[in-house]
XYZ file of N, CA and C in Angstrom:
870
model
N 136.999 98.028 90.864
C 136.528 98.101 91.950
C 135.451 99.123 92.256
N 134.272 98.478 92.505
C 132.620 99.448 92.195
C 133.021 100.103 93.321
N 132.470 101.507 92.434
C 132.429 102.318 93.969
C 130.646 102.667 94.762
N 130.132 101.786 94.045
C 128.987 101.661 94.293
C 129.206 100.799 95.771
N 128.169 101.333 96.805
C 128.646 100.268 97.845
C 127.179 99.091 98.007
N 128.617 98.271 98.675
C 128.020 96.978 97.893
C 126.854 96.427 98.797
N 125.820 95.202 97.884
C 124.488 94.579 98.464
C 125.153 93.632 99.103
N 125.041 94.031 100.428
C 125.104 93.234 101.537
C 124.181 92.169 102.301
N 123.193 93.118 101.919
C 121.933 92.540 103.048
C 120.491 92.320 102.070
N 119.457 91.190 102.114
C 118.473 91.161 101.465
C 117.671 90.601 102.032
N 115.823 91.526 102.163
C 114.793 91.430 102.451
C 114.084 90.487 102.163
N 113.625 89.048 102.787
C 112.848 88.539 101.811
C 111.147 88.648 103.060
N 109.910 89.316 102.229
C 109.072 89.467 102.966
C 108.313 88.129 102.792
N 108.088 87.170 104.195
C 107.269 86.117 104.029
C 106.325 85.869 105.041
N 105.471 86.654 105.310
C 104.196 87.056 106.457
C 102.953 86.566 105.655
N 102.972 86.549 104.777
C 101.648 86.130 104.207
C 100.979 84.528 104.536
N 99.320 85.226 104.311
C 98.716 83.704 105.238
C 98.736 82.603 103.972
N 99.203 83.018 102.966
C 98.681 81.967 102.067
C 97.422 81.228 101.173
N 96.791 82.366 101.618
C 95.448 82.092 101.843
C 95.192 80.677 100.273
N 95.797 80.868 99.136
C 95.665 80.202 98.011
C 96.149 78.933 98.207
N 96.468 78.084 99.226
C 97.031 76.915 99.351
C 95.983 76.382 100.137
N 95.201 77.213 100.483
C 94.640 76.126 101.553
C 93.966 74.947 101.640
N 94.491 73.764 101.941
C 94.116 73.898 103.405
C 95.718 73.257 103.781
N 96.757 73.462 102.583
C 98.109 73.125 102.656
C 99.039 73.782 103.812
N 98.107 75.289 103.577
C 99.384 76.324 104.265
C 98.450 76.683 105.381
N 97.425 75.748 106.517
C 96.954 75.983 108.136
C 97.976 75.547 108.534
N 98.826 75.186 108.799
C 99.859 74.579 110.100
C 101.501 75.091 109.277
N 102.035 74.899 107.748
C 102.944 74.930 106.931
C 102.589 76.211 106.621
N 104.102 77.156 106.746
C 104.069 78.611 105.929
C 104.220 78.373 104.791
N 103.551 78.659 103.455
C 103.514 78.414 101.855
C 105.301 78.525 101.585
N 106.003 79.806 102.370
C 107.245 79.315 101.576
C 108.142 78.154 102.051
N 107.311 77.898 102.499
C 108.235 76.305 102.740
C 107.697 74.825 101.940
N 106.662 75.520 100.964
C 105.514 73.964 100.012
C 107.124 73.766 99.637
N 107.501 72.143 99.156
C 108.581 72.345 98.350
C 108.446 72.062 96.385
N 109.149 72.341 96.111
C 109.077 72.572 94.919
C 110.072 71.352 94.698
N 109.969 70.351 94.104
C 110.300 69.048 94.432
C 110.861 68.503 95.819
N 111.857 68.615 96.457
C 112.624 68.571 97.409
C 113.187 69.811 97.905
N 112.945 70.601 97.557
C 113.424 71.802 98.165
C 112.558 73.064 98.439
N 112.162 73.502 99.687
C 111.132 74.629 100.125
C 111.616 75.882 98.982
N 110.147 76.644 98.248
C 110.592 77.416 97.765
C 111.500 78.259 97.781
N 111.301 79.264 99.663
C 112.655 80.016 99.981
C 113.752 79.479 99.883
N 113.832 78.270 100.061
C 115.671 77.959 99.951
C 116.170 78.064 98.596
N 114.884 78.471 97.474
C 115.805 78.645 95.639
C 115.823 80.121 96.088
N 114.997 81.352 96.896
C 115.666 82.304 96.934
C 116.590 82.402 97.793
N 117.003 82.478 98.898
C 118.378 81.735 99.597
C 119.158 81.561 99.312
N 119.912 80.655 98.283
C 120.305 80.035 97.604
C 120.923 81.247 96.538
N 119.514 82.024 95.894
C 119.626 82.525 94.795
C 120.344 84.212 95.507
N 120.137 84.416 96.527
C 120.810 85.656 97.293
C 122.632 85.521 97.576
N 122.353 84.211 98.224
C 123.379 84.089 98.574
C 125.179 83.541 97.761
N 124.639 83.046 96.457
C 125.140 83.376 95.043
C 125.599 84.807 94.472
N 124.902 85.481 94.501
C 124.835 87.230 94.285
C 125.854 87.537 95.368
N 126.023 87.251 96.491
C 126.954 87.277 97.048
C 126.709 88.112 98.643
N 125.453 88.215 98.974
C 124.543 88.625 99.974
C 124.998 87.282 100.790
N 125.331 88.707 102.413
C 125.837 87.804 103.317
C 124.281 87.986 104.804
N 123.733 88.661 104.696
C 122.609 88.952 105.792
C 121.160 88.677 105.019
N 120.547 88.041 105.303
C 119.265 87.159 105.544
C 117.804 87.794 106.581
N 117.542 88.656 105.683
C 116.750 89.038 106.597
C 115.344 88.680 106.448
N 114.054 87.995 106.681
C 113.224 87.588 107.008
C 111.999 88.337 107.325
N 111.262 89.291 106.822
C 109.617 89.468 107.674
C 108.858 89.183 107.474
N 108.867 88.285 109.304
C 107.577 86.980 109.083
C 106.202 87.796 109.947
N 105.702 86.775 109.926
C 103.987 86.736 110.897
C 104.432 85.607 111.895
N 103.445 85.691 112.035
C 102.823 84.736 113.233
C 102.672 83.414 112.869
N 103.104 82.359 113.431
C 102.850 80.975 112.391
C 104.177 80.920 111.777
N 104.758 81.140 111.399
C 106.389 81.636 110.555
C 107.474 80.654 111.073
N 107.546 80.820 112.383
C 108.708 80.066 112.541
C 109.297 78.438 111.980
N 108.757 78.337 111.676
C 109.282 76.912 110.387
C 110.549 77.627 109.316
N 110.085 78.707 109.344
C 111.292 79.111 108.009
C 112.522 78.870 108.906
N 112.879 79.600 110.103
C 113.911 80.240 110.285
C 114.046 78.664 111.195
N 113.255 77.789 111.560
C 113.678 76.597 111.603
C 114.894 75.777 110.024
N 114.060 75.801 109.396
C 114.490 75.549 108.385
C 115.808 75.548 107.714
N 116.658 76.825 108.642
C 117.673 77.171 108.500
C 118.715 77.292 109.354
N 118.298 76.416 110.399
C 118.698 76.563 111.814
C 120.016 74.872 111.403
N 120.609 74.613 112.457
C 121.136 73.374 112.685
C 120.174 72.272 113.166
N 120.010 71.374 112.867
C 118.992 70.346 113.258
C 120.003 68.902 113.852
N 120.188 69.289 114.764
C 121.668 67.973 115.360
C 120.899 67.117 115.824
N 119.688 66.799 116.283
C 119.524 65.164 115.995
C 119.438 64.408 114.888
N 118.388 65.763 113.868
C 118.585 64.954 112.481
C 120.272 64.562 111.812
N 120.644 65.423 112.164
C 122.357 65.431 111.384
C 123.692 64.360 112.510
N 123.093 63.714 113.495
C 123.584 63.332 114.326
C 123.200 61.762 114.060
N 121.765 61.845 113.648
C 120.894 60.291 113.111
C 121.275 60.037 112.006
N 121.737 60.584 110.827
C 122.346 60.477 109.370
C 123.633 59.890 110.048
N 124.583 60.986 110.494
C 126.015 60.460 111.174
C 125.626 59.279 111.190
N 125.049 58.531 112.110
C 124.921 57.079 112.858
C 124.663 56.431 111.885
N 124.098 56.921 110.711
C 123.244 55.715 109.464
C 124.448 56.336 108.336
N 125.529 56.713 108.362
C 126.566 56.714 107.847
C 125.681 57.582 105.977
N 124.829 58.229 106.290
C 123.981 59.074 104.991
C 124.589 60.226 105.758
N 124.640 60.552 103.632
C 125.458 62.471 103.184
C 125.292 63.097 103.707
N 125.066 64.164 104.603
C 124.762 65.322 104.831
C 124.852 66.676 103.777
N 125.144 65.910 102.858
C 125.667 67.243 101.818
C 124.408 68.090 101.395
N 123.454 67.494 101.740
C 121.680 67.509 101.275
C 121.173 68.811 102.613
N 121.804 68.687 103.398
C 121.699 70.003 104.001
C 122.326 70.414 104.493
N 123.686 71.085 103.417
C 124.667 72.389 103.767
C 123.599 73.424 103.280
N 123.461 73.344 102.191
C 122.401 74.714 101.889
C 121.814 75.961 102.618
N 121.265 74.510 104.401
C 120.093 75.260 104.498
C 120.882 75.357 105.967
N 122.388 75.399 106.037
C 122.763 75.770 107.349
C 123.318 76.863 107.150
N 122.917 77.951 107.979
C 123.340 79.312 108.238
C 124.193 79.310 109.416
N 125.685 80.753 108.816
C 126.149 81.144 109.766
C 125.634 82.131 110.885
N 125.850 81.586 112.681
C 125.141 82.360 113.186
C 125.026 83.686 113.174
N 123.965 84.707 113.107
C 124.196 86.284 113.256
C 123.131 86.705 111.249
N 123.664 85.501 110.177
C 123.768 85.800 108.976
C 122.039 85.693 108.719
N 120.931 85.366 110.005
C 119.694 85.624 109.563
C 118.889 86.091 110.037
N 118.322 86.793 110.113
C 117.860 87.492 111.087
C 115.960 87.663 110.629
N 115.142 87.852 111.738
C 113.855 88.207 111.286
C 113.234 89.139 112.269
N 112.327 89.827 111.049
C 111.573 90.702 112.125
C 110.133 91.151 112.060
N 109.408 91.338 113.274
C 107.785 90.614 112.920
C 107.144 91.846 112.060
N 106.508 91.481 111.013
C 105.335 92.237 110.546
C 103.611 92.002 111.751
N 103.539 92.882 112.498
C 102.607 92.624 113.211
C 100.933 92.797 112.516
N 101.101 93.940 111.830
C 99.592 93.811 110.168
C 99.906 93.684 108.992
N 99.104 92.762 108.254
C 99.371 92.569 106.902
C 98.931 94.170 106.243
N 99.858 94.698 106.125
C 99.541 96.229 105.785
C 100.347 96.000 103.917
N 101.306 95.502 103.271
C 101.326 95.261 101.959
C 102.953 94.892 101.995
N 103.013 95.053 100.873
C 104.905 94.756 100.456
C 105.626 95.659 101.121
N 104.595 97.052 101.037
C 105.959 98.514 101.388
C 106.149 98.638 102.615
N 104.787 97.681 103.435
C 104.761 98.044 105.268
C 106.184 96.911 105.127
N 105.942 95.547 104.634
C 106.703 94.616 105.490
C 108.356 95.305 104.968
N 108.440 95.832 103.562
C 109.958 96.394 103.835
C 110.577 97.416 104.607
N 109.275 97.935 105.396
C 109.522 99.025 106.082
C 109.784 98.407 107.025
N 109.360 97.122 107.797
C 109.372 96.437 109.144
C 110.501 96.371 109.199
N 111.874 96.480 108.386
C 113.179 95.885 107.832
C 114.187 96.954 107.857
N 113.736 98.720 108.341
C 114.627 99.697 107.912
C 115.328 99.778 109.030
N 115.483 98.898 110.563
C 116.250 99.290 111.646
C 118.063 98.470 111.062
N 116.962 97.051 110.218
C 118.466 96.136 109.813
C 118.757 96.546 108.867
N 118.824 96.960 107.863
C 118.869 97.597 107.100
C 120.111 98.657 106.809
N 119.202 99.833 107.819
C 120.616 101.288 107.787
C 120.460 101.830 106.885
N 121.382 102.166 106.787
C 122.171 103.718 105.580
C 122.293 102.831 104.178
N 122.156 101.297 104.223
C 123.080 100.873 103.054
C 121.673 99.698 102.149
N 121.992 100.303 100.376
C 121.358 99.764 99.305
C 120.743 98.295 100.541
N 120.251 97.980 99.940
C 119.863 96.411 99.729
C 118.917 95.790 98.763
N 119.210 94.443 98.732
C 117.989 93.610 97.828
C 116.467 93.375 98.015
N 115.616 93.229 97.477
C 114.279 92.189 98.089
C 114.026 91.339 97.020
N 113.903 90.061 97.753
C 113.092 89.189 96.950
C 112.193 88.797 97.046
N 111.125 88.258 96.333
C 109.494 87.254 96.831
C 110.011 86.921 96.781
N 109.592 85.218 97.525
C 110.170 83.934 97.171
C 108.444 82.913 96.512
N 107.594 83.934 96.703
C 107.051 83.193 95.203
C 107.240 83.039 93.972
N 108.204 84.278 92.991
C 108.561 84.025 92.311
C 110.018 83.393 91.953
N 109.648 82.096 91.519
C 110.834 81.409 91.802
C 111.843 81.637 90.355
N 112.748 82.189 90.179
C 113.429 82.794 89.274
C 114.558 81.492 89.229
N 114.690 80.983 88.067
C 115.994 80.051 87.133
C 116.582 80.165 85.893
N 118.008 80.488 86.158
C 118.707 81.262 85.378
C 120.204 81.050 85.306
N 120.752 81.174 84.587
C 122.277 81.062 85.211
C 123.745 82.006 84.510
N 124.183 83.148 85.625
C 124.133 83.240 86.483
C 121.814 83.165 87.162
N 121.934 83.426 88.313
C 120.977 83.555 89.339
C 119.951 84.794 88.513
N 119.025 85.315 89.184
C 118.339 86.815 88.536
C 119.534 87.505 89.776
N 119.333 87.131 90.913
C 119.540 88.304 92.085
C 121.483 88.590 91.361
N 122.491 87.213 90.960
C 123.748 87.912 90.768
C 123.802 89.028 89.101
N 122.478 88.202 88.214
C 122.666 89.207 87.433
C 122.499 91.150 87.414
N 121.597 90.732 88.725
C 121.345 92.027 89.087
C 122.297 92.819 89.628
N 122.524 92.476 91.056
C 124.238 93.054 91.637
C 125.487 93.124 90.078
N 125.917 92.363 88.841
C 126.332 93.124 88.224
C 126.098 94.234 87.860
N 124.719 94.338 87.144
C 123.960 95.405 86.841
C 124.631 96.834 87.915
N 124.189 96.741 88.889
C 124.563 97.201 89.722
C 125.526 98.089 90.353
N 126.742 97.387 89.808
C 127.734 97.521 90.711
C 128.773 98.565 89.035
N 127.459 98.167 88.009
C 128.029 99.307 86.938
C 127.293 100.608 87.096
N 126.250 100.172 87.532
C 125.270 101.847 87.456
C 124.956 102.521 88.835
N 124.445 101.148 89.584
C 124.460 101.877 91.108
C 122.978 102.557 90.876
N 123.190 103.422 91.809
C 121.577 103.390 92.064
C 120.214 102.769 92.196
N 118.759 102.559 91.700
C 118.056 101.866 91.753
C 117.447 100.859 90.789
N 117.758 99.225 91.302
C 117.015 98.571 90.105
C 116.197 97.294 90.235
N 115.510 97.331 89.371
C 114.464 96.221 89.310
C 114.569 95.077 88.421
N 114.280 93.464 88.866
C 114.024 92.808 87.534
C 112.670 92.779 86.797
N 112.896 92.655 85.359
C 111.469 92.459 84.721
C 112.483 91.333 83.313
N 110.972 91.498 83.157
C 110.800 89.743 81.957
C 109.953 90.301 81.079
N 109.734 90.201 79.954
C 109.043 91.073 78.359
C 107.528 89.372 78.487
N 106.884 89.623 78.703
C 105.846 88.823 78.597
C 105.010 89.185 77.369
N 103.722 88.602 76.728
C 103.046 88.835 75.681
C 101.899 90.194 76.041
N 102.298 91.094 75.189
C 100.951 91.836 75.220
C 99.398 91.789 75.987
N 99.481 90.758 75.778
C 97.832 90.683 76.312
C 97.843 90.488 77.702
N 98.954 89.486 78.294
C 99.201 89.619 79.539
C 99.633 90.993 80.583
N 99.821 91.833 80.426
C 100.688 93.103 81.002
C 99.079 93.381 81.984
N 97.971 93.649 81.622
C 97.066 93.449 82.786
C 96.865 92.967 84.054
N 98.091 91.701 84.334
C 98.478 91.318 85.454
C 98.997 92.009 86.488
N 100.072 92.719 85.565
C 101.799 92.846 86.376
C 101.598 94.378 87.076
N 102.840 94.606 87.132
C 103.458 96.182 87.476
C 104.256 95.958 86.216
N 104.153 97.764 85.299
C 104.325 96.801 84.003
C 105.910 98.759 83.826
N 106.910 98.700 83.571
C 107.443 99.892 83.232
C 107.597 100.676 82.281
N 107.274 101.841 82.519
C 107.438 103.521 81.166
C 109.473 103.073 81.308
N 109.085 102.612 79.653
C 110.808 101.852 79.277
C 111.786 104.169 79.106
N 112.596 104.076 79.150
C 113.603 105.496 78.525
C 114.790 104.594 77.739
N 115.954 105.089 77.937
C 116.814 104.295 76.811
C 117.418 103.245 77.339
N 117.194 102.492 76.562
C 118.041 100.630 76.185
C 119.186 100.189 75.525
N 120.076 99.975 77.182
C 121.591 99.292 76.953
C 121.798 97.807 77.184
N 121.763 97.051 76.232
C 121.765 95.797 76.582
C 120.477 95.036 77.510
N 120.750 94.773 78.439
C 119.807 94.051 79.016
C 119.673 95.270 80.564
N 120.017 96.047 79.977
C 119.190 97.706 81.150
C 118.143 98.411 80.400
N 117.283 99.061 80.739
C 116.771 99.994 80.525
C 116.114 100.927 81.111
N 116.312 102.080 81.363
C 116.004 102.810 82.425
C 114.625 103.065 82.590
N 114.571 103.330 83.813
C 112.595 103.355 84.116
C 112.323 104.796 84.738
N 111.782 105.413 83.499
C 110.693 106.577 83.678
C 109.736 106.344 84.090
N 108.958 105.328 84.726
C 107.646 104.943 85.622
C 107.339 103.978 85.693
N 106.326 103.827 86.577
C 106.123 102.202 86.705
C 104.408 102.094 87.113
N 103.539 102.040 86.356
C 102.312 101.512 85.864
C 102.081 99.977 86.727
N 100.948 99.770 87.369
C 100.554 99.005 87.911
C 99.324 98.043 87.500
N 99.482 97.713 86.691
C 98.448 96.486 86.261
C 97.338 97.395 85.133
N 98.074 97.612 84.155
C 97.705 98.810 82.728
C 96.459 97.473 82.376
N 95.186 98.475 81.324
C 94.674 97.735 80.873
C 95.673 97.670 79.112
N 95.939 96.455 78.593
C 96.731 96.058 77.579
C 96.295 97.208 76.679
N 95.692 98.239 76.201
C 95.718 99.411 75.444
C 96.717 100.672 76.392
N 96.607 100.455 77.029
C 97.249 101.761 77.620
C 99.015 101.544 78.187
N 98.980 100.337 78.091
C 100.893 99.733 78.354
C 102.084 100.440 78.393
N 102.324 100.940 78.665
C 103.589 101.604 77.972
C 104.948 100.319 77.709
N 104.835 99.094 77.999
C 105.666 97.708 77.410
C 105.325 96.804 78.056
N 105.916 95.782 77.389
C 105.834 94.733 77.816
C 106.633 93.968 79.026
N 107.515 94.902 79.524
C 108.196 94.445 80.383
C 107.769 94.641 82.138
N 107.394 93.611 82.673
C 106.948 93.219 83.871
C 107.959 93.306 84.739
N 107.371 93.672 86.128
C 108.237 93.496 87.479
C 107.721 92.033 87.774
N 109.115 91.529 88.233
C 109.514 90.464 88.263
C 109.679 89.626 90.272
N 109.475 91.796 90.946
C 109.741 90.407 92.099
C 110.755 90.172 92.521
N 112.291 90.973 92.167
C 113.652 90.879 92.891
C 113.730 92.894 92.801
N 114.364 93.342 93.646
C 115.083 94.491 93.531
C 115.806 95.178 93.562
N 117.161 95.591 93.832
C 117.974 96.505 94.740
C 117.580 97.607 94.402
N 117.090 98.562 95.719
C 116.546 99.708 96.567
C 117.674 100.337 97.152
N 117.574 101.953 97.073
C 118.712 102.255 98.080
C 117.675 102.780 99.582
N 118.545 103.483 100.607
C 118.165 103.222 101.628
C 116.807 104.486 101.715
N 117.218 104.758 100.969
C 115.897 106.240 100.993
C 114.534 105.435 100.959
N 114.559 104.606 100.419
C 112.978 104.472 100.180
C 112.378 104.212 100.981
N 113.135 103.287 102.174
C 112.811 103.878 103.522
C 112.060 105.023 104.303
N 112.861 106.206 103.916
C 111.900 107.675 104.060
C 110.898 107.593 103.705
N 110.545 107.173 102.517
C 109.968 107.125 101.748
C 108.394 106.718 102.295
N 108.096 105.344 102.539
C 107.661 104.327 102.880
C 107.125 104.641 104.333
N 108.470 105.267 105.047
C 108.037 106.022 106.546
C 106.265 106.840 106.342
N 106.470 108.162 105.321
C 105.498 109.108 105.346
C 104.526 108.587 104.334
N 104.500 107.328 103.857
C 103.711 107.120 102.932
C 101.884 106.444 103.264
N 101.025 106.792 102.602
C 100.216 106.895 102.774
C 99.635 105.918 102.052
N 98.488 105.255 102.598
C 97.745 103.862 102.125
C 97.299 103.419 100.376
N 97.634 102.817 99.705
C 97.429 102.789 98.104
C 95.870 102.229 97.876
N 97.028 101.379 96.394
C 95.346 100.372 96.467
C 95.539 99.004 97.262
N 94.211 98.811 96.968
C 93.986 97.582 98.512
C 93.763 97.947 100.372
N 94.044 99.692 99.856
C 94.394 99.537 101.749
C 95.892 99.364 102.053
N 96.460 98.761 100.749
C 97.920 98.751 101.640
C 99.258 99.438 101.620
N 100.316 99.959 101.880
C 101.053 100.544 101.447
C 102.025 99.848 100.681
N 102.107 100.468 99.431
C 102.424 99.873 98.416
C 103.844 100.032 98.005
N 105.173 99.341 97.765
C 106.169 99.245 97.763
C 106.482 100.435 95.781
N 105.295 99.608 95.315
C 105.578 100.544 93.422
C 105.351 101.993 93.905
N 104.213 101.913 94.986
C 104.157 103.827 94.964
C 105.560 104.500 95.062
N 106.151 103.436 96.629
C 107.128 104.204 97.073
C 108.542 104.390 95.668
N 109.029 103.346 95.060
C 109.648 103.483 94.154
C 109.376 104.530 92.615
N 108.015 103.996 92.591
C 107.698 105.615 91.846
C 108.505 106.959 92.091
N 108.476 107.316 93.606
C 108.395 108.592 93.907
C 109.837 109.164 93.837
N 110.528 108.135 93.491
C 111.986 108.210 93.707
C 112.729 108.070 92.077
N 111.602 107.726 91.131
C 112.018 107.875 89.500
C 112.471 109.323 89.557
N 113.888 109.863 88.953
C 114.048 111.335 88.877
C 114.977 111.977 89.236
N 114.954 111.537 90.560
C 115.780 111.796 92.026
C 117.161 111.167 92.530
N 116.958 109.763 92.156
C 117.987 108.828 91.599
C 118.100 107.872 90.692
N 119.007 107.647 90.158
C 118.704 106.419 89.052
C 118.358 105.337 88.806
N 117.624 104.981 88.073
C 116.500 103.853 88.255
C 116.402 103.699 87.064
N 116.849 102.056 87.098
C 117.070 101.712 86.019
C 116.376 99.320 85.966
N 116.125 98.892 84.768
C 115.696 97.608 84.930
C 116.340 96.796 84.040
N 116.445 95.412 84.774
C 117.881 94.291 84.040
C 116.551 93.762 83.875
N 116.792 93.279 82.108
C 115.640 92.160 81.954
C 116.057 90.840 82.285
N 115.404 89.989 83.200
C 115.884 89.176 83.187
C 116.244 87.742 82.167
N 117.583 86.966 81.755
C 118.280 86.546 80.946
C 117.517 84.619 81.915
N 116.384 84.397 81.937
C 116.044 83.342 82.445
C 114.657 83.199 82.865
N 114.113 82.337 83.100
C 112.859 81.977 83.911
C 112.274 82.429 84.658
N 110.399 82.625 84.488
C 110.166 82.825 86.387
C 108.835 81.932 85.987
N 109.031 81.656 87.502
C 107.494 80.356 87.436
C 106.787 81.382 88.909
N 105.340 81.342 88.610
C 105.240 82.451 89.621
C 104.284 81.532 90.475
N 105.375 81.215 91.390
C 104.314 79.956 92.401
C 103.646 80.454 93.654
N 103.193 81.499 93.098
C 102.418 82.200 94.421
C 100.635 81.559 93.909
N 100.880 81.289 92.688
C 99.289 80.534 91.793
C 99.425 79.525 91.900
N 98.973 78.327 92.118
C 98.681 76.509 91.954
C 99.263 75.693 90.519
N 98.837 76.491 90.024
C 99.163 76.678 88.478
C 100.836 76.796 88.207
N 100.989 77.976 88.830
C 102.466 77.751 88.516
C 103.155 77.346 89.549
N 102.962 76.697 90.251
C 103.406 75.613 91.518
C 103.435 74.619 91.044
N 102.364 74.131 90.306
C 102.651 72.480 89.995
C 103.498 72.745 88.306
N 103.196 73.955 87.615
C 104.497 73.903 87.081
C 106.411 73.966 86.581
N 106.286 74.843 87.718
C 107.434 74.363 88.392
C 107.565 73.361 88.969
N 106.554 72.906 89.505
C 107.617 71.572 89.806
C 107.652 70.391 88.724
N 107.008 70.508 88.042
C 107.294 69.899 86.504
C 108.240 70.160 85.841
N 108.647 71.570 85.446
C 109.403 72.019 85.051
C 110.733 71.201 85.213
N 111.272 71.590 86.758
C 112.802 71.401 87.678
C 112.754 69.666 88.070
N 111.300 69.470 87.841
C 111.807 67.776 87.974
C 112.655 66.969 87.010
N 111.408 67.137 85.316
C 112.154 67.220 84.130
C 113.535 67.424 83.757
N 114.318 68.352 84.427
C 115.877 68.745 84.905
C 116.327 68.423 85.216
N 115.882 67.659 85.825
C 117.184 66.972 87.007
C 117.421 65.562 86.571
N 119.441 64.956 86.835
C 119.276 64.091 85.986
C 118.942 63.075 87.239
N 118.844 62.916 88.367
C 118.317 61.887 89.017
C 116.840 61.118 88.474
N 116.162 62.129 87.949
C 114.630 61.951 87.854
C 113.986 61.945 86.248
N 114.349 63.273 85.722
C 114.182 63.851 84.848
C 113.504 62.592 83.768
N 114.460 61.690 83.190
C 113.552 60.464 82.759
C 111.906 59.999 82.808
N 112.568 59.770 84.127
C 111.270 58.913 84.589
C 109.827 59.980 84.862
N 110.082 61.063 85.002
C 109.057 61.837 85.010
C 108.547 62.527 83.353
N 109.742 62.525 82.694
C 109.039 62.753 81.557
C 108.389 61.871 80.894
N 109.177 59.956 81.261
C 107.810 59.464 80.618
C 106.603 59.364 81.387
N 106.609 59.483 82.852
C 104.993 59.513 83.651
C 103.914 60.648 82.585
N 105.064 61.809 82.737
C 103.914 62.915 82.056
C 103.505 62.340 80.407
N 104.846 61.955 79.712
C 104.034 60.971 78.854
C 102.881 60.158 78.744
N 103.201 59.242 79.959
C 101.948 58.564 79.869
C 100.548 58.690 80.217
N 100.791 59.871 80.809
C 99.055 60.955 81.605
C 98.854 61.405 80.704
N 99.394 62.333 79.812
C 99.119 62.782 78.776
C 98.712 61.654 77.843
N 98.728 60.518 78.027
C 98.306 59.486 76.607
C 96.878 58.816 77.170
């Protein structure tokens, strides 16, 4: 049995305005845009639940109530489906046990670090996970489950990383790596968007974290960083050296659904892999390319 406190809570920062997807996101939260037939947020919540997380904490903003609705019981819908003899299995993952989905508001868009800090009262003094729903992580087991398994061995703070070609590093946060052991790499530093020739590695930070509650105290007293926002990276960097800090190289694929091209790529890739439509989608793609 692991001597580390279990990871029971996960924070999902979903307060962003989704301006890159306008006009689609004018009235609908970006997190509810579907990859095939499941909203983006559903993939992240399913990933958290697979990892044994019990409490889902959404940090929301104005106009985001539909995200909470999505995980509620839709009584009329279910009653109608019953009457028509349709299976409700498709709705099963969207149902929450009362009390296991909690929302807090981020009133001002002050960045990712601030969004996480908004959840401090619910996180309390427990270690917790963070999942950025824009990053769609596809793997068996899921990314967060791989991280929780690593956490049970080493404790401390963990971030998920992926290796990218060196010429792409300047678009991402990159780790300064220490000793490596299998999928685990010690993190000696974090560098945001380094020039290619100065990058300490090609391991990029990819939107999944397990952090100790002390990060909340760090965020509390932290000034604004890049872009006038309170940066999570700055707060994590301050904890390196005082607590164990490791990166887990994710065995799987990442789709950047914060960009339109990444969103289309994810839609195509996942559609092609589905038993109910893969063949047709492949044939369609060949036809379009021809």
